[in-house]
mmCIF file with all atom_site columns, C-alpha atoms and ligand atoms in Angstrom:
data_model
loop_
_atom_site.group_PDB
_atom_site.id
_atom_site.type_symbol
_atom_site.label_atom_id
_atom_site.label_alt_id
_atom_site.label_comp_id
_atom_site.label_asym_id
_atom_site.label_entity_id
_atom_site.label_seq_id
_atom_site.pdbx_PDB_ins_code
_atom_site.Cartn_x
_atom_site.Cartn_y
_atom_site.Cartn_z
_atom_site.occupancy
_atom_site.B_iso_or_equiv
_atom_site.pdbx_formal_charge
_atom_site.auth_seq_id
_atom_site.auth_comp_id
_atom_site.auth_asym_id
_atom_site.auth_atom_id
_atom_site.pdbx_PDB_model_num
ATOM   1   C CA . MET X 1 1   ? -127.884 -149.508 31.876 1.00 87.00 ? 7   MET X CA 1
ATOM   2   C CA . THR X 1 2   ? -128.362 -146.183 30.144 1.00 97.00 ? 8   THR X CA 1
ATOM   3   C CA . ARG X 1 3   ? -130.399 -146.517 26.939 1.00 98.00 ? 9   ARG X CA 1
ATOM   4   C CA . ARG X 1 4   ? -129.169 -144.776 23.816 1.00 98.00 ? 10  ARG X CA 1
ATOM   5   C CA . VAL X 1 5   ? -131.926 -142.819 22.006 1.00 99.00 ? 11  VAL X CA 1
ATOM   6   C CA . GLY X 1 6   ? -131.945 -141.686 18.367 1.00 99.00 ? 12  GLY X CA 1
ATOM   7   C CA . ILE X 1 7   ? -134.567 -139.193 17.151 1.00 99.00 ? 13  ILE X CA 1
ATOM   8   C CA . LEU X 1 8   ? -135.860 -138.804 13.588 1.00 99.00 ? 14  LEU X CA 1
ATOM   9   C CA . ILE X 1 9   ? -137.346 -135.463 12.575 1.00 99.00 ? 15  ILE X CA 1
ATOM   10  C CA . SER X 1 10  ? -138.529 -133.701 9.419  1.00 98.00 ? 16  SER X CA 1
ATOM   11  C CA . GLY X 1 11  ? -139.094 -130.140 10.610 1.00 98.00 ? 17  GLY X CA 1
ATOM   12  C CA . GLY X 1 12  ? -138.679 -127.717 13.442 1.00 98.00 ? 18  GLY X CA 1
ATOM   13  C CA . GLY X 1 13  ? -138.152 -130.410 15.981 1.00 98.00 ? 19  GLY X CA 1
ATOM   14  C CA . SER X 1 14  ? -140.018 -129.040 18.967 1.00 98.00 ? 20  SER X CA 1
ATOM   15  C CA . ASN X 1 15  ? -140.860 -132.586 20.123 1.00 98.00 ? 21  ASN X CA 1
ATOM   16  C CA . MET X 1 16  ? -137.210 -133.551 19.617 1.00 98.00 ? 22  MET X CA 1
ATOM   17  C CA . LEU X 1 17  ? -136.171 -130.662 21.842 1.00 98.00 ? 23  LEU X CA 1
ATOM   18  C CA . SER X 1 18  ? -138.595 -131.689 24.589 1.00 98.00 ? 24  SER X CA 1
ATOM   19  C CA . LEU X 1 19  ? -137.198 -135.242 24.452 1.00 98.00 ? 25  LEU X CA 1
ATOM   20  C CA . VAL X 1 20  ? -133.562 -134.140 24.462 1.00 98.00 ? 26  VAL X CA 1
ATOM   21  C CA . ARG X 1 21  ? -134.096 -131.724 27.326 1.00 98.00 ? 27  ARG X CA 1
ATOM   22  C CA . SER X 1 22  ? -135.824 -134.411 29.357 1.00 98.00 ? 28  SER X CA 1
ATOM   23  C CA . MET X 1 23  ? -132.930 -136.882 29.182 1.00 98.00 ? 29  MET X CA 1
ATOM   24  C CA . THR X 1 24  ? -130.839 -135.590 32.051 1.00 98.00 ? 30  THR X CA 1
ATOM   25  C CA . GLY X 1 25  ? -130.158 -136.527 35.673 1.00 98.00 ? 31  GLY X CA 1
ATOM   26  C CA . ASP X 1 26  ? -131.610 -139.874 36.677 1.00 97.00 ? 32  ASP X CA 1
ATOM   27  C CA . HIS X 1 27  ? -133.367 -140.380 33.343 1.00 98.00 ? 33  HIS X CA 1
ATOM   28  C CA . PRO X 1 28  ? -132.645 -143.922 32.087 1.00 98.00 ? 34  PRO X CA 1
ATOM   29  C CA . ALA X 1 29  ? -131.717 -142.728 28.585 1.00 98.00 ? 35  ALA X CA 1
ATOM   30  C CA . ARG X 1 30  ? -129.531 -140.215 26.754 1.00 98.00 ? 36  ARG X CA 1
ATOM   31  C CA . PRO X 1 31  ? -129.856 -138.805 23.197 1.00 98.00 ? 37  PRO X CA 1
ATOM   32  C CA . VAL X 1 32  ? -127.143 -140.032 20.824 1.00 98.00 ? 38  VAL X CA 1
ATOM   33  C CA . PHE X 1 33  ? -128.211 -138.531 17.468 1.00 99.00 ? 39  PHE X CA 1
ATOM   34  C CA . VAL X 1 34  ? -130.895 -136.595 15.613 1.00 99.00 ? 40  VAL X CA 1
ATOM   35  C CA . ALA X 1 35  ? -131.434 -137.439 11.930 1.00 99.00 ? 41  ALA X CA 1
ATOM   36  C CA . SER X 1 36  ? -133.674 -135.932 9.293  1.00 98.00 ? 42  SER X CA 1
ATOM   37  C CA . ASN X 1 37  ? -134.828 -136.762 5.775  1.00 98.00 ? 43  ASN X CA 1
ATOM   38  C CA . ASP X 1 38  ? -134.672 -133.008 5.065  1.00 98.00 ? 44  ASP X CA 1
ATOM   39  C CA . PRO X 1 39  ? -131.257 -131.278 5.204  1.00 98.00 ? 45  PRO X CA 1
ATOM   40  C CA . GLY X 1 40  ? -133.140 -128.000 5.774  1.00 98.00 ? 46  GLY X CA 1
ATOM   41  C CA . ALA X 1 41  ? -135.003 -129.221 8.856  1.00 98.00 ? 47  ALA X CA 1
ATOM   42  C CA . GLY X 1 42  ? -134.686 -126.523 11.497 1.00 98.00 ? 48  GLY X CA 1
ATOM   43  C CA . GLY X 1 43  ? -134.347 -129.110 14.229 1.00 98.00 ? 49  GLY X CA 1
ATOM   44  C CA . LEU X 1 44  ? -130.905 -130.215 13.011 1.00 98.00 ? 50  LEU X CA 1
ATOM   45  C CA . GLU X 1 45  ? -129.238 -126.959 13.999 1.00 98.00 ? 51  GLU X CA 1
ATOM   46  C CA . LYS X 1 46  ? -131.176 -126.869 17.280 1.00 98.00 ? 52  LYS X CA 1
ATOM   47  C CA . ALA X 1 47  ? -129.878 -130.346 18.092 1.00 98.00 ? 53  ALA X CA 1
ATOM   48  C CA . ARG X 1 48  ? -126.317 -129.373 17.283 1.00 98.00 ? 54  ARG X CA 1
ATOM   49  C CA . GLY X 1 49  ? -126.734 -126.349 19.517 1.00 97.00 ? 55  GLY X CA 1
ATOM   50  C CA . LEU X 1 50  ? -127.450 -128.761 22.349 1.00 97.00 ? 56  LEU X CA 1
ATOM   51  C CA . GLY X 1 51  ? -124.341 -130.785 21.531 1.00 97.00 ? 57  GLY X CA 1
ATOM   52  C CA . ILE X 1 52  ? -126.192 -133.644 19.852 1.00 98.00 ? 58  ILE X CA 1
ATOM   53  C CA . GLN X 1 53  ? -124.816 -135.245 16.646 1.00 98.00 ? 59  GLN X CA 1
ATOM   54  C CA . ALA X 1 54  ? -127.220 -134.339 13.805 1.00 98.00 ? 60  ALA X CA 1
ATOM   55  C CA . VAL X 1 55  ? -127.248 -135.884 10.326 1.00 98.00 ? 61  VAL X CA 1
ATOM   56  C CA . ALA X 1 56  ? -129.393 -135.540 7.232  1.00 98.00 ? 62  ALA X CA 1
ATOM   57  C CA . VAL X 1 57  ? -130.208 -138.092 4.549  1.00 98.00 ? 63  VAL X CA 1
ATOM   58  C CA . ASP X 1 58  ? -132.163 -136.278 1.880  1.00 98.00 ? 64  ASP X CA 1
ATOM   59  C CA . HIS X 1 59  ? -134.981 -138.523 0.664  1.00 98.00 ? 65  HIS X CA 1
ATOM   60  C CA . ARG X 1 60  ? -135.467 -136.633 -2.603 1.00 98.00 ? 66  ARG X CA 1
ATOM   61  C CA . PRO X 1 61  ? -132.651 -138.125 -4.703 1.00 98.00 ? 67  PRO X CA 1
ATOM   62  C CA . PHE X 1 62  ? -134.176 -141.560 -4.039 1.00 98.00 ? 68  PHE X CA 1
ATOM   63  C CA . GLY X 1 63  ? -137.476 -140.642 -5.661 1.00 97.00 ? 69  GLY X CA 1
ATOM   64  C CA . LYS X 1 64  ? -140.014 -143.396 -5.106 1.00 96.00 ? 70  LYS X CA 1
ATOM   65  C CA . ASP X 1 65  ? -137.387 -145.909 -3.997 1.00 98.00 ? 71  ASP X CA 1
ATOM   66  C CA . ARG X 1 66  ? -138.247 -145.975 -0.297 1.00 97.00 ? 72  ARG X CA 1
ATOM   67  C CA . ALA X 1 67  ? -136.085 -149.050 0.372  1.00 97.00 ? 73  ALA X CA 1
ATOM   68  C CA . ALA X 1 68  ? -132.981 -147.304 -0.996 1.00 98.00 ? 74  ALA X CA 1
ATOM   69  C CA . PHE X 1 69  ? -133.662 -144.191 1.100  1.00 98.00 ? 75  PHE X CA 1
ATOM   70  C CA . GLU X 1 70  ? -134.177 -146.345 4.182  1.00 98.00 ? 76  GLU X CA 1
ATOM   71  C CA . ALA X 1 71  ? -130.956 -148.251 3.519  1.00 98.00 ? 77  ALA X CA 1
ATOM   72  C CA . ALA X 1 72  ? -129.043 -144.965 3.348  1.00 98.00 ? 78  ALA X CA 1
ATOM   73  C CA . LEU X 1 73  ? -130.732 -143.726 6.528  1.00 98.00 ? 79  LEU X CA 1
ATOM   74  C CA . SER X 1 74  ? -129.976 -146.994 8.345  1.00 98.00 ? 80  SER X CA 1
ATOM   75  C CA . GLU X 1 75  ? -126.334 -146.734 7.308  1.00 98.00 ? 81  GLU X CA 1
ATOM   76  C CA . ALA X 1 76  ? -126.101 -143.114 8.503  1.00 98.00 ? 82  ALA X CA 1
ATOM   77  C CA . ILE X 1 77  ? -127.532 -143.853 11.949 1.00 98.00 ? 83  ILE X CA 1
ATOM   78  C CA . ALA X 1 78  ? -125.955 -147.253 12.534 1.00 98.00 ? 84  ALA X CA 1
ATOM   79  C CA . PRO X 1 79  ? -122.661 -145.899 14.028 1.00 98.00 ? 85  PRO X CA 1
ATOM   80  C CA . TYR X 1 80  ? -124.611 -144.321 16.916 1.00 98.00 ? 86  TYR X CA 1
ATOM   81  C CA . GLU X 1 81  ? -125.841 -147.748 18.093 1.00 98.00 ? 87  GLU X CA 1
ATOM   82  C CA . ALA X 1 82  ? -129.197 -146.480 19.378 1.00 98.00 ? 88  ALA X CA 1
ATOM   83  C CA . ASP X 1 83  ? -131.299 -148.793 21.546 1.00 98.00 ? 89  ASP X CA 1
ATOM   84  C CA . ILE X 1 84  ? -134.485 -146.827 21.003 1.00 98.00 ? 90  ILE X CA 1
ATOM   85  C CA . LEU X 1 85  ? -135.602 -144.798 17.967 1.00 99.00 ? 91  LEU X CA 1
ATOM   86  C CA . CYS X 1 86  ? -138.100 -141.973 18.488 1.00 99.00 ? 92  CYS X CA 1
ATOM   87  C CA . LEU X 1 87  ? -139.999 -140.560 15.503 1.00 98.00 ? 93  LEU X CA 1
ATOM   88  C CA . ALA X 1 88  ? -140.720 -136.917 16.363 1.00 98.00 ? 94  ALA X CA 1
ATOM   89  C CA . GLY X 1 89  ? -142.463 -135.195 13.502 1.00 98.00 ? 95  GLY X CA 1
ATOM   90  C CA . PHE X 1 90  ? -140.812 -137.551 11.005 1.00 98.00 ? 96  PHE X CA 1
ATOM   91  C CA . MET X 1 91  ? -143.003 -137.258 7.928  1.00 97.00 ? 97  MET X CA 1
ATOM   92  C CA . ARG X 1 92  ? -141.859 -140.177 5.775  1.00 97.00 ? 98  ARG X CA 1
ATOM   93  C CA . VAL X 1 93  ? -143.783 -143.428 5.739  1.00 95.00 ? 99  VAL X CA 1
ATOM   94  C CA . LEU X 1 94  ? -141.406 -146.238 6.732  1.00 97.00 ? 100 LEU X CA 1
ATOM   95  C CA . THR X 1 95  ? -141.637 -149.669 5.136  1.00 97.00 ? 101 THR X CA 1
ATOM   96  C CA . ALA X 1 96  ? -141.641 -152.981 6.990  1.00 97.00 ? 102 ALA X CA 1
ATOM   97  C CA . GLY X 1 97  ? -138.024 -153.470 5.953  1.00 97.00 ? 103 GLY X CA 1
ATOM   98  C CA . PHE X 1 98  ? -136.980 -150.503 8.109  1.00 98.00 ? 104 PHE X CA 1
ATOM   99  C CA . VAL X 1 99  ? -139.501 -150.978 10.895 1.00 98.00 ? 105 VAL X CA 1
ATOM   100 C CA . GLU X 1 100 ? -139.082 -154.677 11.624 1.00 97.00 ? 106 GLU X CA 1
ATOM   101 C CA . PRO X 1 101 ? -135.477 -154.580 12.854 1.00 97.00 ? 107 PRO X CA 1
ATOM   102 C CA . TRP X 1 102 ? -136.609 -151.918 15.325 1.00 98.00 ? 108 TRP X CA 1
ATOM   103 C CA . ALA X 1 103 ? -139.644 -153.889 16.563 1.00 97.00 ? 109 ALA X CA 1
ATOM   104 C CA . GLY X 1 104 ? -140.341 -153.071 20.177 1.00 97.00 ? 110 GLY X CA 1
ATOM   105 C CA . ARG X 1 105 ? -137.725 -150.288 20.094 1.00 98.00 ? 111 ARG X CA 1
ATOM   106 C CA . MET X 1 106 ? -139.318 -147.561 17.949 1.00 98.00 ? 112 MET X CA 1
ATOM   107 C CA . LEU X 1 107 ? -141.845 -144.941 19.132 1.00 98.00 ? 113 LEU X CA 1
ATOM   108 C CA . ASN X 1 108 ? -143.879 -142.324 17.288 1.00 98.00 ? 114 ASN X CA 1
ATOM   109 C CA . ILE X 1 109 ? -145.952 -139.346 18.334 1.00 98.00 ? 115 ILE X CA 1
ATOM   110 C CA . HIS X 1 110 ? -149.081 -138.678 16.304 1.00 98.00 ? 116 HIS X CA 1
ATOM   111 C CA . PRO X 1 111 ? -151.314 -135.596 16.683 1.00 98.00 ? 117 PRO X CA 1
ATOM   112 C CA . SER X 1 112 ? -154.649 -137.322 17.186 1.00 98.00 ? 118 SER X CA 1
ATOM   113 C CA . LEU X 1 113 ? -156.360 -139.632 19.637 1.00 98.00 ? 119 LEU X CA 1
ATOM   114 C CA . LEU X 1 114 ? -155.544 -142.862 17.782 1.00 98.00 ? 120 LEU X CA 1
ATOM   115 C CA . PRO X 1 115 ? -157.162 -144.948 16.414 1.00 98.00 ? 121 PRO X CA 1
ATOM   116 C CA . LYS X 1 116 ? -158.925 -141.808 15.165 1.00 98.00 ? 122 LYS X CA 1
ATOM   117 C CA . TYR X 1 117 ? -157.342 -139.889 12.278 1.00 98.00 ? 123 TYR X CA 1
ATOM   118 C CA . ARG X 1 118 ? -154.345 -141.856 11.137 1.00 98.00 ? 124 ARG X CA 1
ATOM   119 C CA . GLY X 1 119 ? -152.350 -140.025 8.488  1.00 97.00 ? 125 GLY X CA 1
ATOM   120 C CA . LEU X 1 120 ? -152.335 -136.297 7.756  1.00 97.00 ? 126 LEU X CA 1
ATOM   121 C CA . ASP X 1 121 ? -154.539 -133.262 8.511  1.00 98.00 ? 127 ASP X CA 1
ATOM   122 C CA . THR X 1 122 ? -155.637 -134.654 11.858 1.00 98.00 ? 128 THR X CA 1
ATOM   123 C CA . HIS X 1 123 ? -156.740 -131.338 13.354 1.00 98.00 ? 129 HIS X CA 1
ATOM   124 C CA . ALA X 1 124 ? -158.821 -130.261 10.334 1.00 98.00 ? 130 ALA X CA 1
ATOM   125 C CA . ARG X 1 125 ? -160.477 -133.686 10.339 1.00 98.00 ? 131 ARG X CA 1
ATOM   126 C CA . ALA X 1 126 ? -161.291 -133.494 14.058 1.00 98.00 ? 132 ALA X CA 1
ATOM   127 C CA . ILE X 1 127 ? -162.860 -130.035 13.624 1.00 98.00 ? 133 ILE X CA 1
ATOM   128 C CA . ALA X 1 128 ? -164.792 -131.097 10.509 1.00 98.00 ? 134 ALA X CA 1
ATOM   129 C CA . ALA X 1 129 ? -166.173 -134.092 12.388 1.00 98.00 ? 135 ALA X CA 1
ATOM   130 C CA . GLY X 1 130 ? -167.474 -131.825 15.171 1.00 98.00 ? 136 GLY X CA 1
ATOM   131 C CA . ASP X 1 131 ? -165.319 -133.571 17.792 1.00 98.00 ? 137 ASP X CA 1
ATOM   132 C CA . THR X 1 132 ? -165.336 -131.905 21.226 1.00 98.00 ? 138 THR X CA 1
ATOM   133 C CA . GLU X 1 133 ? -161.945 -133.259 22.152 1.00 97.00 ? 139 GLU X CA 1
ATOM   134 C CA . ALA X 1 134 ? -158.677 -133.919 20.388 1.00 98.00 ? 140 ALA X CA 1
ATOM   135 C CA . GLY X 1 135 ? -155.197 -134.856 21.478 1.00 98.00 ? 141 GLY X CA 1
ATOM   136 C CA . CYS X 1 136 ? -152.091 -136.835 20.764 1.00 98.00 ? 142 CYS X CA 1
ATOM   137 C CA . THR X 1 137 ? -150.858 -140.377 21.036 1.00 98.00 ? 143 THR X CA 1
ATOM   138 C CA . VAL X 1 138 ? -147.454 -142.017 21.516 1.00 98.00 ? 144 VAL X CA 1
ATOM   139 C CA . HIS X 1 139 ? -147.359 -145.553 20.186 1.00 98.00 ? 145 HIS X CA 1
ATOM   140 C CA . GLU X 1 140 ? -144.940 -148.285 19.267 1.00 98.00 ? 146 GLU X CA 1
ATOM   141 C CA . VAL X 1 141 ? -144.261 -148.313 15.572 1.00 98.00 ? 147 VAL X CA 1
ATOM   142 C CA . THR X 1 142 ? -145.376 -151.332 13.530 1.00 97.00 ? 148 THR X CA 1
ATOM   143 C CA . PRO X 1 143 ? -145.379 -151.619 9.746  1.00 95.00 ? 149 PRO X CA 1
ATOM   144 C CA . ALA X 1 144 ? -149.037 -150.389 9.586  1.00 95.00 ? 150 ALA X CA 1
ATOM   145 C CA . LEU X 1 145 ? -149.273 -146.551 9.450  1.00 94.00 ? 151 LEU X CA 1
ATOM   146 C CA . ASP X 1 146 ? -149.988 -144.894 12.835 1.00 94.00 ? 152 ASP X CA 1
ATOM   147 C CA . ASP X 1 147 ? -150.834 -148.244 14.357 1.00 95.00 ? 153 ASP X CA 1
ATOM   148 C CA . GLY X 1 148 ? -149.126 -150.284 17.065 1.00 96.00 ? 154 GLY X CA 1
ATOM   149 C CA . PRO X 1 149 ? -149.595 -150.518 20.837 1.00 98.00 ? 155 PRO X CA 1
ATOM   150 C CA . ILE X 1 150 ? -150.584 -147.235 22.460 1.00 98.00 ? 156 ILE X CA 1
ATOM   151 C CA . LEU X 1 151 ? -148.080 -146.081 25.091 1.00 98.00 ? 157 LEU X CA 1
ATOM   152 C CA . GLY X 1 152 ? -149.729 -142.822 26.048 1.00 98.00 ? 158 GLY X CA 1
ATOM   153 C CA . GLN X 1 153 ? -152.363 -140.218 25.241 1.00 98.00 ? 159 GLN X CA 1
ATOM   154 C CA . ALA X 1 154 ? -153.122 -136.647 26.189 1.00 98.00 ? 160 ALA X CA 1
ATOM   155 C CA . ARG X 1 155 ? -156.433 -134.935 25.509 1.00 98.00 ? 161 ARG X CA 1
ATOM   156 C CA . VAL X 1 156 ? -157.425 -131.318 24.922 1.00 98.00 ? 162 VAL X CA 1
ATOM   157 C CA . PRO X 1 157 ? -160.811 -129.702 24.303 1.00 98.00 ? 163 PRO X CA 1
ATOM   158 C CA . VAL X 1 158 ? -161.769 -128.516 20.832 1.00 98.00 ? 164 VAL X CA 1
ATOM   159 C CA . LEU X 1 159 ? -162.996 -124.972 21.443 1.00 98.00 ? 165 LEU X CA 1
ATOM   160 C CA . PRO X 1 160 ? -165.610 -123.005 19.479 1.00 97.00 ? 166 PRO X CA 1
ATOM   161 C CA . GLY X 1 161 ? -163.882 -121.071 16.692 1.00 97.00 ? 167 GLY X CA 1
ATOM   162 C CA . ASP X 1 162 ? -160.879 -123.378 16.646 1.00 98.00 ? 168 ASP X CA 1
ATOM   163 C CA . THR X 1 163 ? -158.936 -123.531 13.388 1.00 98.00 ? 169 THR X CA 1
ATOM   164 C CA . PRO X 1 164 ? -156.555 -126.381 12.584 1.00 98.00 ? 170 PRO X CA 1
ATOM   165 C CA . GLY X 1 165 ? -153.777 -124.012 13.644 1.00 98.00 ? 171 GLY X CA 1
ATOM   166 C CA . THR X 1 166 ? -155.160 -123.074 17.047 1.00 98.00 ? 172 THR X CA 1
ATOM   167 C CA . LEU X 1 167 ? -156.014 -126.694 17.763 1.00 98.00 ? 173 LEU X CA 1
ATOM   168 C CA . ALA X 1 168 ? -152.570 -127.889 16.636 1.00 98.00 ? 174 ALA X CA 1
ATOM   169 C CA . ALA X 1 169 ? -150.908 -125.420 19.024 1.00 98.00 ? 175 ALA X CA 1
ATOM   170 C CA . ARG X 1 170 ? -153.017 -126.634 21.939 1.00 98.00 ? 176 ARG X CA 1
ATOM   171 C CA . VAL X 1 171 ? -152.221 -130.268 21.114 1.00 98.00 ? 177 VAL X CA 1
ATOM   172 C CA . LEU X 1 172 ? -148.508 -129.540 20.606 1.00 98.00 ? 178 LEU X CA 1
ATOM   173 C CA . GLU X 1 173 ? -148.215 -128.246 24.195 1.00 98.00 ? 179 GLU X CA 1
ATOM   174 C CA . GLN X 1 174 ? -149.445 -131.625 25.351 1.00 98.00 ? 180 GLN X CA 1
ATOM   175 C CA . GLU X 1 175 ? -147.151 -133.490 22.962 1.00 98.00 ? 181 GLU X CA 1
ATOM   176 C CA . HIS X 1 176 ? -144.228 -131.808 24.713 1.00 98.00 ? 182 HIS X CA 1
ATOM   177 C CA . LEU X 1 177 ? -145.403 -133.226 28.049 1.00 98.00 ? 183 LEU X CA 1
ATOM   178 C CA . LEU X 1 178 ? -146.561 -136.627 26.852 1.00 98.00 ? 184 LEU X CA 1
ATOM   179 C CA . TYR X 1 179 ? -143.604 -137.780 24.769 1.00 98.00 ? 185 TYR X CA 1
ATOM   180 C CA . PRO X 1 180 ? -140.958 -137.263 27.498 1.00 98.00 ? 186 PRO X CA 1
ATOM   181 C CA . ALA X 1 181 ? -143.229 -138.913 30.071 1.00 98.00 ? 187 ALA X CA 1
ATOM   182 C CA . VAL X 1 182 ? -143.666 -141.983 27.840 1.00 98.00 ? 188 VAL X CA 1
ATOM   183 C CA . LEU X 1 183 ? -139.994 -142.186 26.871 1.00 98.00 ? 189 LEU X CA 1
ATOM   184 C CA . ARG X 1 184 ? -138.849 -142.074 30.501 1.00 98.00 ? 190 ARG X CA 1
ATOM   185 C CA . ARG X 1 185 ? -141.129 -144.980 31.368 1.00 98.00 ? 191 ARG X CA 1
ATOM   186 C CA . TYR X 1 186 ? -140.349 -146.929 28.204 1.00 98.00 ? 192 TYR X CA 1
ATOM   187 C CA . ALA X 1 187 ? -136.595 -146.584 28.561 1.00 98.00 ? 193 ALA X CA 1
ATOM   188 C CA . ALA X 1 188 ? -136.920 -148.008 32.078 1.00 98.00 ? 194 ALA X CA 1
ATOM   189 C CA . GLY X 1 189 ? -138.621 -151.077 30.561 1.00 97.00 ? 195 GLY X CA 1
ATOM   190 C CA . ASP X 1 190 ? -142.171 -150.153 31.617 1.00 97.00 ? 196 ASP X CA 1
ATOM   191 C CA . ARG X 1 191 ? -144.729 -150.173 28.810 1.00 97.00 ? 197 ARG X CA 1
ATOM   192 C CA . THR X 1 192 ? -147.715 -149.240 30.928 1.00 97.00 ? 198 THR X CA 1
ATOM   193 C CA . PRO X 1 193 ? -149.516 -146.466 28.993 1.00 98.00 ? 199 PRO X CA 1
ATOM   194 C CA . VAL X 1 194 ? -149.313 -142.877 30.283 1.00 98.00 ? 200 VAL X CA 1
ATOM   195 C CA . PHE X 1 195 ? -152.607 -140.980 30.217 1.00 98.00 ? 201 PHE X CA 1
ATOM   196 C CA . LEU X 1 196 ? -152.130 -137.310 31.000 1.00 96.00 ? 202 LEU X CA 1
ATOM   197 C CA . PRO X 1 197 ? -154.984 -135.412 32.623 1.00 88.00 ? 203 PRO X CA 1
ATOM   198 C CA . ALA X 1 198 ? -156.668 -132.801 30.401 1.00 84.00 ? 204 ALA X CA 1
ATOM   199 C CA . PRO X 1 199 ? -155.233 -129.307 31.019 1.00 82.00 ? 205 PRO X CA 1
ATOM   200 C CA . VAL X 1 200 ? -157.424 -127.025 33.120 1.00 78.00 ? 206 VAL X CA 1
HETATM 201 C C1 . LIG R 2 .   ? -146.069 -132.751 15.681 1.00 56.75 ? 27  LIG R C1 1
HETATM 202 O O1 . LIG R 2 .   ? -147.340 -132.183 15.883 1.00 56.75 ? 27  LIG R O1 1
HETATM 203 C C2 . LIG R 2 .   ? -146.189 -134.248 15.502 1.00 56.75 ? 27  LIG R C2 1
HETATM 204 O O2 . LIG R 2 .   ? -147.166 -134.850 16.285 1.00 56.75 ? 27  LIG R O2 1
HETATM 205 C C3 . LIG R 2 .   ? -146.542 -134.340 14.046 1.00 56.75 ? 27  LIG R C3 1
HETATM 206 O O3 . LIG R 2 .   ? -145.776 -133.382 13.402 1.00 56.75 ? 27  LIG R O3 1
HETATM 207 C C4 . LIG R 2 .   ? -145.504 -132.296 14.338 1.00 56.75 ? 27  LIG R C4 1
HETATM 208 C C5 . LIG R 2 .   ? -144.013 -132.072 14.378 1.00 56.75 ? 27  LIG R C5 1
HETATM 209 O O4 . LIG R 2 .   ? -143.700 -130.945 15.119 1.00 56.75 ? 27  LIG R O4 1
HETATM 210 N N1 . LIG R 2 .   ? -146.322 -135.633 13.538 1.00 56.75 ? 27  LIG R N1 1
HETATM 211 C C6 . LIG R 2 .   ? -147.030 -136.219 12.578 1.00 56.75 ? 27  LIG R C6 1
HETATM 212 O O5 . LIG R 2 .   ? -147.939 -135.659 12.045 1.00 56.75 ? 27  LIG R O5 1
HETATM 213 C C7 . LIG R 2 .   ? -146.575 -137.590 12.222 1.00 56.75 ? 27  LIG R C7 1
HETATM 214 N N2 . LIG R 2 .   ? -147.487 -138.219 11.319 1.00 56.75 ? 27  LIG R N2 1
HETATM 215 P P1 . LIG R 2 .   ? -142.216 -130.733 15.673 1.00 56.75 ? 27  LIG R P1 1
HETATM 216 O O6 . LIG R 2 .   ? -141.269 -130.885 14.478 1.00 56.75 ? 27  LIG R O6 1
HETATM 217 O O7 . LIG R 2 .   ? -142.221 -129.327 16.190 1.00 56.75 ? 27  LIG R O7 1
HETATM 218 O O8 . LIG R 2 .   ? -141.979 -131.763 16.708 1.00 56.75 ? 27  LIG R O8 1
#
């Protein structure tokens, strides 16, 4: 049975694009919507350009009321009846009230080798720590931030002279390979983690 995939974004949506483009042919899933908390997110138009339904629920009018924002987001995406929800550069913290109904059905990509560097500024923190490698992780989403079972990782070297920007670009290339590889496996019911070889 083909799995229906929804994707949540906050920005340019390059990971969203890599996921959407991967879901063709014998892939066990198809994209059914892209949604953003930011009506200005560049990824929304890109999704529409690929024929994907794209909706925005602006978080700002809700202020600190996360539950109310999440209720509005849930209502907006409900009609698409997604089986799997992929967070792809979605920059709002989600409460347990939103996460729990999606337990075992929601994935996130995070730009660090979890459990290192949960939260923000991952690349700057890796450089400041003197790490020689960095990378990205796809994991199942649980109510704890950037936690949950790891479904895949890709590693890159940290090179002399790297800035957070140069390191982010190197990691992002791997994100675009890792997330589709994990989703394909996950949508087929296989939760064995994917570990990509370091690029040469
Ligand atoms: C990606 O690097 C993703 O890993 C990161 O935001 C970027 C979004 O880029 N996500 C997080 O930091 C989540 N905490 P994109 O919009 O081009 O996919």
